[in-house]
Short mmCIF file of C-alpha atoms in Angstrom, two decimals:
data_model
loop_
_atom_site.label_atom_id
_atom_site.label_comp_id
_atom_site.label_asym_id
_atom_site.label_seq_id
_atom_site.Cartn_x
_atom_site.Cartn_y
_atom_site.Cartn_z
CA UNK W 1 86.06 106.47 102.96
CA UNK W 2 88.91 107.89 105.05
CA UNK W 3 92.27 106.31 105.75
CA UNK W 4 94.62 106.59 108.73
CA UNK W 5 97.96 108.06 107.69
CA UNK W 6 100.34 107.66 110.62
CA UNK W 7 103.61 107.86 108.67
CA UNK W 8 105.00 108.70 105.21
CA UNK W 9 105.43 105.04 104.18
CA UNK W 10 101.82 104.24 104.92
CA UNK W 11 100.71 107.49 103.30
CA UNK W 12 102.44 106.58 100.01
CA UNK W 13 101.84 102.83 99.88
CA UNK W 14 98.45 102.47 101.54
CA UNK W 15 96.56 105.59 100.44
CA UNK W 16 95.12 103.85 97.33
CA UNK W 17 94.00 100.91 99.52
CA UNK W 18 92.70 102.34 102.77
CA UNK W 19 91.42 100.02 105.49
CA UNK W 20 87.79 100.97 104.91
CA UNK W 21 88.01 100.08 101.21
CA UNK W 22 89.54 96.67 101.90
CA UNK W 23 86.98 95.89 104.63
CA UNK W 24 84.06 97.08 102.49
CA UNK W 25 85.04 94.99 99.46
CA UNK W 26 85.83 91.95 101.62
CA UNK W 27 82.42 92.15 103.27
CA UNK W 28 80.58 92.57 99.97
CA UNK W 29 82.35 89.53 98.48
CA UNK W 30 81.92 87.35 101.57
CA UNK W 31 85.66 86.93 102.14
CA UNK W 32 85.26 87.35 105.92
CA UNK W 33 82.21 86.17 107.81
CA UNK W 34 83.49 86.62 111.37
CA UNK W 35 85.98 89.45 111.81
CA UNK W 36 87.31 88.20 115.14
CA UNK W 37 88.74 85.17 113.35
CA UNK W 38 90.77 87.14 110.83
CA UNK W 39 91.98 90.71 110.35
CA UNK W 40 91.28 91.03 106.65
CA UNK W 41 93.35 94.20 106.29
CA UNK W 42 96.48 92.53 107.71
CA UNK W 43 95.69 89.46 105.62
CA UNK W 44 95.49 91.45 102.37
CA UNK W 45 98.68 93.38 103.11
CA UNK W 46 100.46 90.12 103.91
CA UNK W 47 99.46 88.77 100.49
CA UNK W 48 100.69 91.97 98.82
CA UNK W 49 103.92 92.60 100.74
CA UNK W 50 104.71 89.18 102.21
CA UNK W 51 106.78 88.03 99.23
CA UNK W 52 110.00 88.50 101.23
CA UNK W 53 108.98 86.07 103.96
CA UNK W 54 110.81 82.75 104.21
CA UNK W 55 113.58 81.22 102.12
CA UNK W 56 110.85 79.88 99.83
CA UNK W 57 107.48 81.35 99.02
CA UNK W 58 104.93 79.07 100.71
CA UNK W 59 101.47 79.40 102.24
CA UNK W 60 103.05 78.42 105.58
CA UNK W 61 105.52 81.33 105.44
CA UNK W 62 102.67 83.72 104.62
CA UNK W 63 100.75 82.43 107.65
CA UNK W 64 103.70 83.04 109.97
CA UNK W 65 104.09 86.53 108.55
CA UNK W 66 100.38 87.25 109.02
CA UNK W 67 100.56 86.17 112.67
CA UNK W 68 103.40 88.62 113.34
CA UNK W 69 101.59 91.45 111.54
CA UNK W 70 98.21 90.91 113.19
CA UNK W 71 99.48 89.90 116.65
CA UNK W 72 97.26 86.85 116.96
CA UNK W 73 97.54 83.17 116.12
CA UNK W 74 95.57 81.33 113.46
CA UNK W 75 95.47 77.58 112.87
CA UNK W 76 97.11 76.17 109.75
CA UNK W 77 93.87 74.77 108.37
CA UNK W 78 91.92 77.96 109.12
CA UNK W 79 94.49 80.09 107.31
CA UNK W 80 94.58 77.85 104.26
CA UNK W 81 90.76 77.82 104.13
CA UNK W 82 90.84 81.60 103.64
CA UNK W 83 92.25 81.13 100.14
CA UNK W 84 88.92 81.03 98.33
CA UNK W 85 87.71 82.21 94.91
CA UNK W 86 86.13 85.15 96.76
CA UNK W 87 89.59 86.17 98.01
CA UNK W 88 90.89 86.00 94.43
CA UNK W 89 88.08 88.30 93.33
CA UNK W 90 88.92 90.70 96.19
CA UNK W 91 92.58 90.97 95.12
CA UNK W 92 91.46 91.41 91.50
CA UNK W 93 89.13 94.28 92.42
CA UNK W 94 91.75 95.98 94.56
CA UNK W 95 94.26 95.69 91.73
CA UNK W 96 91.79 97.17 89.24
CA UNK W 97 91.15 100.05 91.64
CA UNK W 98 94.86 100.83 91.98
CA UNK W 99 95.39 100.62 88.21
CA UNK W 100 92.35 102.86 87.65
CA UNK W 101 93.77 105.49 89.98
CA UNK W 102 97.11 105.26 88.21
CA UNK W 103 95.51 105.69 84.77
CA UNK W 104 93.57 108.74 85.90
CA UNK W 105 96.69 110.61 86.99
CA UNK W 106 97.58 113.62 84.86
CA UNK W 107 99.98 112.26 82.20
CA UNK W 108 103.55 113.54 82.29
CA UNK W 109 105.02 115.33 79.32
CA UNK W 110 107.53 112.86 77.91
CA UNK W 111 109.47 115.20 75.66
CA UNK W 112 109.42 117.25 72.51
CA UNK W 113 110.27 114.26 70.34
CA UNK W 114 106.88 112.64 70.95
CA UNK W 115 104.23 115.31 70.96
CA UNK W 116 100.55 114.59 70.65
CA UNK W 117 100.29 111.38 72.73
CA UNK W 118 98.37 111.20 75.98
CA UNK W 119 100.28 108.08 77.03
CA UNK W 120 103.04 105.86 75.71
CA UNK W 121 102.21 102.22 76.35
CA UNK W 122 104.25 99.06 75.79
CA UNK W 123 102.74 95.59 75.39
CA UNK W 124 104.36 92.26 76.17
CA UNK W 125 103.81 88.94 77.92
CA UNK W 126 105.83 86.62 80.15
CA UNK W 127 105.43 82.94 80.98
CA UNK W 128 105.06 81.63 84.55
CA UNK W 129 105.68 77.96 85.30
CA UNK W 130 102.98 76.37 87.47
CA UNK W 131 102.33 73.14 89.37
CA UNK W 132 101.87 70.24 86.95
CA UNK W 133 98.37 69.53 88.32
CA UNK W 134 97.22 72.78 86.72
CA UNK W 135 97.90 71.47 83.20
CA UNK W 136 94.16 71.36 82.40
CA UNK W 137 93.49 74.96 83.46
CA UNK W 138 96.80 76.31 82.16
CA UNK W 139 98.20 73.99 79.46
CA UNK W 140 101.82 74.75 78.66
CA UNK W 141 103.69 74.57 75.36
CA UNK W 142 106.64 72.55 76.71
CA UNK W 143 104.88 69.48 78.05
CA UNK W 144 108.12 67.59 78.69
CA UNK W 145 109.23 69.87 81.55
CA UNK W 146 106.45 72.48 81.96
CA UNK W 147 103.06 70.82 81.39
CA UNK W 148 101.37 73.74 83.16
CA UNK W 149 102.24 77.38 82.51
CA UNK W 150 100.40 80.69 82.62
CA UNK W 151 101.03 83.70 80.43
CA UNK W 152 100.86 87.12 82.05
CA UNK W 153 99.92 89.75 79.47
CA UNK W 154 100.64 93.33 80.43
CA UNK W 155 100.28 96.84 79.09
CA UNK W 156 102.59 99.25 80.90
CA UNK W 157 102.91 103.02 80.98
CA UNK W 158 106.44 103.70 79.74
CA UNK W 159 106.61 107.17 81.32
CA UNK W 160 106.03 106.20 84.96
CA UNK W 161 106.85 102.48 84.68
CA UNK W 162 103.51 101.35 86.10
CA UNK W 163 101.24 98.50 84.98
CA UNK W 164 98.25 99.79 83.02
CA UNK W 165 96.27 96.65 82.16
CA UNK W 166 96.77 92.94 82.70
CA UNK W 167 95.35 89.62 81.49
CA UNK W 168 96.17 86.06 82.63
CA UNK W 169 95.81 83.15 80.20
CA UNK W 170 97.40 79.77 79.56
CA UNK W 171 100.75 79.69 77.79
CA UNK W 172 99.24 78.50 74.50
CA UNK W 173 97.22 81.69 74.04
CA UNK W 174 98.81 84.03 71.51
CA UNK W 175 100.30 87.30 72.73
CA UNK W 176 97.85 89.47 70.76
CA UNK W 177 94.70 87.43 71.50
CA UNK W 178 93.65 89.17 74.77
CA UNK W 179 93.94 92.60 73.12
CA UNK W 180 92.14 91.97 69.84
CA UNK W 181 89.03 93.70 71.12
CA UNK W 182 90.78 96.91 72.15
CA UNK W 183 88.44 99.61 73.35
CA UNK W 184 88.39 103.32 73.92
CA UNK W 185 91.27 103.07 76.41
CA UNK W 186 93.74 103.27 73.51
CA UNK W 187 92.45 106.68 72.38
CA UNK W 188 95.27 109.20 72.17
CA UNK W 189 97.87 106.64 73.32
CA UNK W 190 100.87 105.27 71.44
CA UNK W 191 101.15 101.48 71.73
CA UNK W 192 104.56 99.90 71.10
CA UNK W 193 104.94 96.12 70.68
CA UNK W 194 107.08 93.43 69.12
CA UNK W 195 106.29 90.97 66.33
CA UNK W 196 104.28 88.79 68.71
CA UNK W 197 101.49 91.34 68.21
CA UNK W 198 101.93 91.68 64.46
CA UNK W 199 98.33 91.62 63.27
CA UNK W 200 96.80 93.99 60.72
CA UNK W 201 93.37 93.59 62.27
CA UNK W 202 94.78 94.71 65.63
CA UNK W 203 96.41 97.71 63.93
CA UNK W 204 93.06 98.51 62.30
CA UNK W 205 91.23 98.34 65.64
CA UNK W 206 93.74 100.65 67.35
CA UNK W 207 93.43 103.21 64.55
CA UNK W 208 89.65 102.83 64.61
CA UNK W 209 89.65 103.75 68.32
CA UNK W 210 91.77 106.85 67.54
CA UNK W 211 94.90 105.35 69.04
CA UNK W 212 98.40 105.01 67.59
CA UNK W 213 100.75 102.04 67.21
CA UNK W 214 104.38 101.38 66.33
CA UNK W 215 105.53 97.91 65.28
CA UNK W 216 108.38 96.28 63.43
CA UNK W 217 107.42 94.94 60.00
CA UNK W 218 107.97 91.25 59.36
CA UNK W 219 110.98 90.56 57.16
CA UNK W 220 108.88 88.72 54.57
CA UNK W 221 106.08 91.32 54.49
CA UNK W 222 105.50 92.75 51.03
CA UNK W 223 102.96 95.60 51.13
CA UNK W 224 102.25 97.72 48.06
CA UNK W 225 103.77 101.20 48.15
CA UNK W 226 101.20 103.92 47.47
CA UNK W 227 103.27 107.07 47.92
CA UNK W 228 106.91 107.93 48.54
CA UNK W 229 107.15 110.38 51.46
CA UNK W 230 110.82 111.05 50.89
CA UNK W 231 113.51 110.41 53.46
CA UNK W 232 117.21 110.93 53.96
CA UNK W 233 119.77 111.86 51.38
CA UNK W 234 120.38 109.32 48.61
CA UNK W 235 119.48 108.46 45.04
CA UNK W 236 115.75 108.56 44.34
CA UNK W 237 113.96 105.81 42.46
CA UNK W 238 110.35 105.61 41.41
CA UNK W 239 108.63 103.35 43.99
CA UNK W 240 104.91 104.16 43.67
CA UNK W 241 102.85 101.08 42.85
CA UNK W 242 105.73 98.68 43.51
CA UNK W 243 106.06 96.05 46.22
CA UNK W 244 108.36 96.65 49.20
CA UNK W 245 110.55 93.57 48.62
CA UNK W 246 111.19 94.76 45.08
CA UNK W 247 112.21 98.24 46.22
CA UNK W 248 114.12 97.62 49.46
CA UNK W 249 117.29 96.03 47.96
CA UNK W 250 117.66 98.99 45.57
CA UNK W 251 117.40 101.73 48.21
CA UNK W 252 120.49 103.73 49.12
CA UNK W 253 118.89 106.26 51.47
CA UNK W 254 119.60 106.46 55.20
CA UNK W 255 115.85 106.58 55.85
CA UNK W 256 112.88 105.83 53.64
CA UNK W 257 109.27 106.78 54.31
CA UNK W 258 106.19 105.74 52.37
CA UNK W 259 102.46 105.16 52.58
CA UNK W 260 101.78 101.46 52.05
CA UNK W 261 98.62 99.42 51.67
CA UNK W 262 97.99 96.13 53.49
CA UNK W 263 95.11 93.69 53.25
CA UNK W 264 93.56 91.45 55.89
CA UNK W 265 90.40 89.55 56.77
CA UNK W 266 88.21 90.84 59.57
CA UNK W 267 86.90 88.35 62.10
CA UNK W 268 84.04 86.18 60.93
CA UNK W 269 80.56 87.62 61.46
CA UNK W 270 77.52 85.41 60.83
CA UNK W 271 79.75 83.03 58.92
CA UNK W 272 81.06 85.73 56.60
CA UNK W 273 84.60 87.11 56.43
CA UNK W 274 85.19 90.57 55.05
CA UNK W 275 88.46 91.46 53.33
CA UNK W 276 89.72 94.96 54.08
CA UNK W 277 92.56 97.20 52.97
CA UNK W 278 94.20 99.89 55.09
CA UNK W 279 96.99 102.35 54.51
CA UNK W 280 99.72 102.94 57.06
CA UNK W 281 103.02 104.76 57.21
CA UNK W 282 106.17 102.72 56.65
CA UNK W 283 109.59 103.84 57.92
CA UNK W 284 112.83 102.08 56.95
CA UNK W 285 116.07 102.98 58.73
CA UNK W 286 119.37 101.63 57.41
CA UNK W 287 121.80 100.04 59.85
CA UNK W 288 125.25 101.17 58.81
CA UNK W 289 126.98 98.14 60.38
CA UNK W 290 124.91 95.48 58.62
CA UNK W 291 123.84 97.66 55.66
CA UNK W 292 120.28 96.35 56.08
CA UNK W 293 117.07 98.17 56.85
CA UNK W 294 115.01 98.03 60.03
CA UNK W 295 111.44 98.53 58.84
CA UNK W 296 108.61 99.87 61.02
CA UNK W 297 104.87 100.24 60.49
CA UNK W 298 102.80 102.94 62.20
CA UNK W 299 99.76 105.18 61.81
CA UNK W 300 101.51 108.24 63.27
CA UNK W 301 102.57 111.18 61.14
CA UNK W 302 106.02 112.72 60.79
CA UNK W 303 105.25 115.46 63.30
CA UNK W 304 104.51 112.88 66.00
CA UNK W 305 107.43 110.53 65.32
CA UNK W 306 110.13 111.49 62.86
CA UNK W 307 112.08 108.94 60.85
CA UNK W 308 115.21 109.91 62.76
CA UNK W 309 113.56 109.21 66.13
CA UNK W 310 111.65 106.02 65.33
CA UNK W 311 114.44 103.66 66.44
CA UNK W 312 114.77 105.38 69.83
CA UNK W 313 111.01 105.42 70.30
CA UNK W 314 110.70 101.73 69.48
CA UNK W 315 113.51 100.94 71.98
CA UNK W 316 111.16 102.11 74.76
CA UNK W 317 109.43 98.75 74.34
CA UNK W 318 112.25 97.21 76.40
CA UNK W 319 110.92 99.02 79.47
CA UNK W 320 108.25 96.33 79.77
CA UNK W 321 111.00 93.70 79.97
CA UNK W 322 112.45 95.59 82.93
CA UNK W 323 108.98 95.64 84.47
CA UNK W 324 108.71 91.85 84.21
CA UNK W 325 112.18 91.48 85.71
CA UNK W 326 111.16 93.76 88.56
CA UNK W 327 107.94 91.78 89.05
CA UNK W 328 109.76 88.45 89.22
CA UNK W 329 112.36 89.93 91.55
CA UNK W 330 109.89 91.52 93.95
CA UNK W 331 106.91 89.20 93.66
CA UNK W 332 108.84 85.91 93.41
CA UNK W 333 106.62 84.79 90.56
CA UNK W 334 108.97 81.88 89.95
CA UNK W 335 107.51 80.44 93.14
CA UNK W 336 103.76 79.87 92.91
CA UNK W 337 103.31 77.05 95.45
CA UNK W 338 99.83 75.77 94.72
CA UNK W 339 97.94 73.36 92.48
CA UNK W 340 94.74 75.43 92.78
CA UNK W 341 93.95 77.95 90.06
CA UNK W 342 92.39 80.60 92.30
CA UNK W 343 95.33 80.55 94.74
CA UNK W 344 97.82 81.03 91.91
CA UNK W 345 95.83 84.00 90.61
CA UNK W 346 95.62 85.46 94.12
CA UNK W 347 99.42 85.38 94.46
CA UNK W 348 99.90 86.92 91.00
CA UNK W 349 97.46 89.74 91.75
CA UNK W 350 99.23 90.37 95.05
CA UNK W 351 102.62 90.60 93.33
CA UNK W 352 101.32 93.09 90.74
CA UNK W 353 99.72 95.16 93.50
CA UNK W 354 103.08 95.31 95.28
CA UNK W 355 104.74 96.47 92.08
CA UNK W 356 102.11 99.12 91.34
CA UNK W 357 102.26 100.51 94.88
CA UNK W 358 106.06 100.47 94.98
CA UNK W 359 106.10 102.67 91.86
CA UNK W 360 104.25 105.35 93.83
CA UNK W 361 107.02 105.24 96.42
CA UNK W 362 109.73 105.28 93.74
CA UNK W 363 108.19 108.35 92.10
CA UNK W 364 108.18 110.20 95.42
CA UNK W 365 111.76 109.18 96.28
CA UNK W 366 113.03 110.36 92.90
CA UNK W 367 111.62 113.80 93.62
CA UNK W 368 113.41 113.81 96.97
CA UNK W 369 116.65 112.65 95.31
CA UNK W 370 116.85 115.99 93.46
CA UNK W 371 118.17 114.68 90.18
CA UNK W 372 120.47 111.98 91.53
CA UNK W 373 120.26 108.63 89.76
CA UNK W 374 117.78 106.10 91.17
CA UNK W 375 117.58 103.11 88.76
CA UNK W 376 114.40 101.06 88.81
CA UNK W 377 116.22 97.74 89.18
CA UNK W 378 118.24 99.00 92.16
CA UNK W 379 115.10 100.31 93.83
CA UNK W 380 113.36 96.95 93.27
CA UNK W 381 116.16 95.13 95.10
CA UNK W 382 116.08 97.61 98.00
CA UNK W 383 112.27 97.38 98.17
CA UNK W 384 112.43 93.57 98.22
CA UNK W 385 115.07 93.57 100.96
CA UNK W 386 113.06 95.93 103.16
CA UNK W 387 109.64 94.44 102.37
CA UNK W 388 109.24 92.85 105.82
CA UNK W 389 110.00 96.15 107.60
CA UNK W 390 107.63 97.98 105.23
CA UNK W 391 104.91 95.47 106.03
CA UNK W 392 105.44 96.05 109.75
CA UNK W 393 104.86 99.77 109.18
CA UNK W 394 101.74 99.16 107.09
CA UNK W 395 100.11 96.95 109.73
CA UNK W 396 101.36 98.60 112.95
CA UNK W 397 98.03 100.34 113.63
CA UNK W 398 96.16 97.03 113.27
CA UNK W 399 98.35 94.91 115.54
CA UNK W 400 96.30 93.65 118.47
CA UNK W 401 99.23 92.95 120.77
CA UNK W 402 102.98 92.37 120.68
CA UNK W 403 103.88 89.01 119.22
CA UNK W 404 105.04 86.43 121.76
CA UNK W 405 108.05 85.13 119.84
CA UNK W 406 108.75 82.28 122.25
CA UNK W 407 105.19 81.00 121.99
CA UNK W 408 105.29 81.31 118.20
CA UNK W 409 108.61 79.46 117.96
CA UNK W 410 107.25 76.66 120.16
CA UNK W 411 104.04 76.41 118.15
CA UNK W 412 105.52 76.71 114.67
CA UNK W 413 108.55 74.45 115.16
CA UNK W 414 106.40 71.42 115.96
CA UNK W 415 105.70 69.38 112.81
CA UNK W 416 102.09 68.19 113.00
CA UNK W 417 102.77 65.54 110.36
CA UNK W 418 105.42 63.68 112.39
CA UNK W 419 105.32 61.74 115.66
CA UNK W 420 108.17 60.87 118.03
CA UNK W 421 110.18 57.86 116.87
CA UNK W 422 109.48 58.34 113.15
CA UNK W 423 111.59 61.41 112.48
CA UNK W 424 114.60 61.43 110.14
CA UNK W 425 116.34 63.79 112.57
CA UNK W 426 119.21 61.76 114.15
CA UNK W 427 119.40 63.89 117.30
CA UNK W 428 115.65 63.61 117.85
CA UNK W 429 115.81 59.82 117.58
CA UNK W 430 118.53 59.43 120.25
#
């Protein structure tokens, strides 16, 4: 499949999603039956980049944007009827294709302090409030003001700031649940996450797949210490065989490293639960201000992450929070104007596609900036502001004819739900 590349913007943003790919997938899924009725390429790009249209994110504002981009008019009902489960599947497949291309890029070298990892990934989830009529499909936890809410689970690549994997569930699903069956994709990668993912079985699965993890240890956790690995300067005490909560108050070292043993039940198989024990590396770093220890659990060794670097490495987890902020800012995920599950998912997939593609542009611009600062949050605001102009560039080669703005204003300004004499507009009623 070949793609037209008329300008640098289209080259960077549209190369992962060329026209032929979009048309091929749309035809296979039955999204478009008669091409003369809808330009599916313009339609898809409107869903991806049309988040800046209108003061509020609505299906009506997306339709107006599509008409400008394609150069032809489409009836309100006909446009709304295009939002089908097949369209949702199309956006999902296109998103998976973009994420696959991103994952297959040659990983960057992050730095000498974290050698031996193919990728550094951060896990987290964010909650999206939905229309109350979706409470059955997406039950929320706060039924008094948010009876319906979805939870967007994401794994991001810390190095390039791009989404790596996503899952969408209801709000009541636990953060770690979608990732309990981790596969070979974790091999060679370091996964960083907060206490929402604190699960020894998950840690076991990551290690089993030859991946690495770094997590905070719960304050009440009390694993048995197998071996003292040393640490910073300070008085030594015999800790082997003792429990962590017995040892921690007596420590006076800046850092403390040990091999600890934890126990957990594996998932039930044929009605039987198997109890397992695993040994991991524990790192405790004393906070001089509070004189308390921050305790971490990992399966890395000291050559991969040193005790002195563990706090800085764990702080990389906050990059996923910036990613969610960027996603809400660019994709307007606080505005999901539908009571239909497949439409909500379509809009979410479109927003994540916009984010993933914008990261390609950001990476290129940073190279052109020659070392000058280009913060991600600033770029996200600029990208959002210019999204309409970017969409015009992306669809210019598909536009059938110049938009008749007068005809569009006349057509769009008429409210089909009102008749003369029943309007609340005072001037109209005179």
